[in-house]
Amino acid sequence: MRKLYILIFILSFVQLFAQNKDIFQGRIVMNDSIPVSDVHVQNLHNEKFTTTDKEGYFTISASESNALQFTHVSLQTTHRLLKATDFGTVVVIKMRTLIHELEGVEVQKAPDITAQSLGILQHTPTQRTYNEKQLYTSRAGGFGFIALLNKISGRTKMLRKVLMNEQNLKVANYIIDNMSEFLKKELNLDEEEIRYLAYYLMENPEYHRVTQNKESKTLQFMLIDSWLQIQQEANNESE
């Protein structure tokens, strides 16, 4: 009988531990410290969802490698790819204020200002084609998202291969043509960032499969996962 009690205790402990690993606890803040209530939290893998309380806290069913999406009417949509270290503690997630465009405001195109019109150059600089510009900037370097992709993927080498593989280009073009609106809305990417992300992912066999089968929902999940992984690599590079 004593052995039976011990066995029941062990099984209960294991079950409790397993349940805790399937629960993610977090807190949403803005401006580094202000708690945000009524944030909609959704697990994109199991479609579970919840909302934050008045102190910004929430719990949700999740496991390692799941992607969570955080939405609020006045904040930018945020995503997080869960790691094993995220469980067993309360993870603080920061959200940014959503900037709304003003209706009825028309932006006039400013006149072109060139080095010649300002008197800086007395000659006309060399005009490069689009691909020449891309190759030049990849060698010269840059800042932000594009510089990150240069560092991770070796963009100069990638650009030299762009026209060599028609199937890869089909994948990139499919992402650009069919996922641009989704990426703008969910990840706040601009057109140039979307183009570079598509080129960065176009050699991945999984992206070949889902684009060929036109699995739009799966492709959306994969793009979010890939974007979150790029952000993680960027954080690791900066540490």
XYZ file of C-alpha atoms in Angstrom:
239
model
C 0.000 0.000 0.000
C 2.858 2.364 0.852
C 4.422 1.753 -2.561
C 1.086 2.570 -4.190
C 0.927 5.945 -2.376
C 4.480 6.731 -3.440
C 3.658 5.861 -7.050
C 0.534 8.048 -6.990
C 2.552 10.944 -5.530
C 5.234 10.625 -8.214
C 2.671 10.475 -11.007
C 0.861 13.522 -9.608
C 4.125 15.465 -9.408
C 5.065 14.543 -12.975
C 1.604 15.537 -14.215
C 1.776 18.867 -12.362
C 5.238 19.566 -13.797
C 4.037 18.752 -17.306
C 1.047 21.042 -16.893
C 3.281 23.906 -15.756
C 5.451 23.474 -18.852
C 2.330 23.911 -20.978
C 1.415 27.235 -19.355
C 3.102 30.478 -20.388
C 2.897 33.451 -18.028
C 3.541 36.981 -19.200
C 2.955 40.656 -18.623
C 2.359 43.348 -21.254
C 3.807 46.827 -20.719
C 4.299 49.947 -22.823
C 6.983 52.631 -22.436
C 9.010 50.033 -20.488
C 6.832 50.066 -17.351
C 3.156 50.982 -17.906
C 0.923 47.853 -17.673
C -1.613 47.391 -20.471
C -4.991 45.726 -19.941
C -7.288 44.132 -22.535
C -4.473 43.046 -24.844
C -5.646 40.115 -26.983
C -3.114 37.271 -26.674
C -3.365 34.403 -29.181
C -1.306 31.244 -29.643
C -1.017 30.950 -33.424
C -0.283 27.220 -33.221
C -3.136 25.904 -31.054
C -5.450 28.947 -31.563
C -5.927 29.412 -27.797
C -6.427 33.009 -26.710
C -6.823 35.187 -23.639
C -6.660 38.854 -22.586
C -4.493 40.706 -20.080
C -5.866 41.902 -16.737
C -5.667 45.477 -15.420
C -2.039 44.921 -14.367
C -1.087 43.538 -17.766
C -0.729 39.908 -16.614
C -1.951 36.854 -18.525
C -1.534 33.075 -18.751
C -2.062 30.947 -21.844
C -1.684 27.338 -22.929
C 1.541 27.092 -24.937
C 4.733 25.122 -25.440
C 8.242 25.704 -26.718
C 8.476 26.990 -30.337
C 4.876 28.253 -30.322
C 4.355 31.768 -31.695
C 2.203 34.196 -29.702
C 0.504 37.245 -31.196
C -0.373 40.323 -29.116
C -2.924 42.832 -30.449
C -4.485 45.995 -29.022
C -6.498 48.778 -30.640
C -3.923 51.449 -29.769
C -0.689 49.429 -29.958
C 1.379 47.863 -32.711
C 0.841 44.123 -33.157
C 3.701 42.185 -31.540
C 4.846 38.555 -31.834
C 7.025 36.301 -29.693
C 8.510 32.882 -30.441
C 8.577 30.939 -27.169
C 11.786 29.361 -25.862
C 12.269 26.757 -23.143
C 13.614 29.452 -20.797
C 10.348 31.413 -21.089
C 8.503 28.880 -18.933
C 8.475 28.866 -15.136
C 8.708 32.665 -14.876
C 6.730 35.765 -15.832
C 8.030 37.183 -19.118
C 7.667 40.935 -19.664
C 6.654 41.814 -23.239
C 6.909 45.402 -24.476
C 4.469 46.878 -26.985
C 4.715 50.150 -28.884
C 2.127 52.854 -29.464
C 0.347 52.624 -32.804
C 0.898 55.671 -35.012
C -2.248 56.551 -36.972
C -2.111 58.347 -40.285
C -4.033 61.636 -40.375
C -6.983 61.573 -42.742
C -7.325 64.454 -45.191
C -3.641 65.345 -45.044
C -2.073 65.354 -48.469
C 1.689 65.191 -48.716
C 3.029 67.117 -51.675
C 6.007 65.704 -53.519
C 9.003 67.916 -52.887
C 11.107 68.992 -55.868
C 14.063 66.736 -56.558
C 17.179 67.990 -54.830
C 20.423 66.701 -56.271
C 24.087 67.279 -55.631
C 24.200 69.186 -58.923
C 21.299 71.510 -58.019
C 23.002 72.346 -54.724
C 26.292 73.048 -56.450
C 28.086 70.226 -54.620
C 28.964 68.299 -57.783
C 29.895 69.824 -61.109
C 29.494 66.550 -63.000
C 26.741 64.001 -63.389
C 27.365 60.947 -61.163
C 27.376 57.436 -62.608
C 23.855 56.046 -62.996
C 23.628 52.442 -61.794
C 20.969 49.875 -62.610
C 18.832 48.465 -59.794
C 20.912 45.285 -59.436
C 24.150 47.287 -59.571
C 22.850 49.479 -56.748
C 21.902 46.427 -54.681
C 25.322 44.858 -55.148
C 27.054 48.165 -54.379
C 25.081 48.770 -51.176
C 25.653 45.188 -50.011
C 29.405 45.800 -50.266
C 29.231 49.269 -48.741
C 27.103 48.149 -45.806
C 24.084 49.754 -44.179
C 21.967 49.997 -41.079
C 18.938 48.366 -39.525
C 17.057 45.426 -40.973
C 18.958 45.267 -44.297
C 22.347 45.393 -42.568
C 21.195 42.559 -40.298
C 20.278 40.356 -43.263
C 23.605 41.214 -44.890
C 25.392 39.926 -41.810
C 23.297 36.797 -41.348
C 22.960 35.579 -44.918
C 25.818 37.097 -46.893
C 23.696 39.292 -49.117
C 26.396 39.985 -51.729
C 26.684 36.272 -52.414
C 22.892 35.988 -52.475
C 22.482 38.775 -55.024
C 24.916 37.121 -57.409
C 22.713 34.016 -57.338
C 19.349 35.754 -57.725
C 19.057 35.204 -61.462
C 20.602 31.722 -61.383
C 17.705 29.858 -59.829
C 14.277 30.366 -61.338
C 12.516 28.271 -58.710
C 13.939 30.367 -55.881
C 12.751 33.520 -57.593
C 9.265 32.053 -57.944
C 9.165 31.545 -54.171
C 10.374 35.096 -53.496
C 7.901 36.601 -55.954
C 5.040 34.551 -54.496
C 5.790 35.901 -51.008
C 6.077 39.472 -52.296
C 2.902 39.269 -54.412
C 0.684 37.391 -51.953
C 1.993 38.139 -48.463
C 2.941 41.826 -48.599
C -0.304 43.098 -47.056
C -0.140 40.460 -44.325
C 3.489 41.324 -43.489
C 2.744 45.051 -43.461
C -0.193 44.578 -41.097
C 1.163 41.902 -38.761
C 4.908 42.684 -38.700
C 4.917 46.363 -39.729
C 7.415 45.717 -42.533
C 7.791 48.112 -45.431
C 8.076 47.039 -49.078
C 11.864 46.960 -49.118
C 12.032 44.866 -45.945
C 9.453 42.453 -47.389
C 11.530 42.073 -50.551
C 14.707 41.310 -48.604
C 12.884 38.884 -46.307
C 11.509 37.051 -49.360
C 14.997 36.788 -50.894
C 16.400 35.628 -47.556
C 13.870 32.758 -47.342
C 13.584 31.773 -51.004
C 16.104 28.881 -50.863
C 14.334 27.149 -47.969
C 12.734 23.877 -49.247
C 9.737 24.280 -46.907
C 8.891 27.603 -48.525
C 9.095 25.922 -51.944
C 6.545 23.337 -50.792
C 3.982 25.686 -49.234
C 4.155 28.244 -52.057
C 3.782 25.538 -54.686
C 0.724 24.163 -52.850
C -0.528 27.708 -52.120
C -0.967 26.971 -48.408
C -1.558 30.577 -47.387
C -2.288 30.002 -43.690
C 0.764 27.792 -43.220
C 2.882 30.316 -45.092
C 1.731 33.100 -42.763
C 2.746 31.075 -39.685
C 6.119 30.256 -41.257
C 6.816 33.898 -42.114
C 6.078 34.977 -38.550
C 8.322 32.209 -37.179
C 11.139 33.156 -39.562
C 10.845 36.839 -38.664
C 10.980 36.043 -34.935
C 14.026 33.825 -35.465
C 15.762 36.666 -37.339
C 15.023 38.975 -34.415
C 16.468 36.418 -32.000
C 19.630 36.135 -34.091
C 19.886 39.921 -34.091
C 19.612 39.979 -30.295
C 22.279 37.281 -30.018
C 24.571 39.255 -32.325
C 24.185 42.380 -30.197
C 24.933 40.599 -26.908
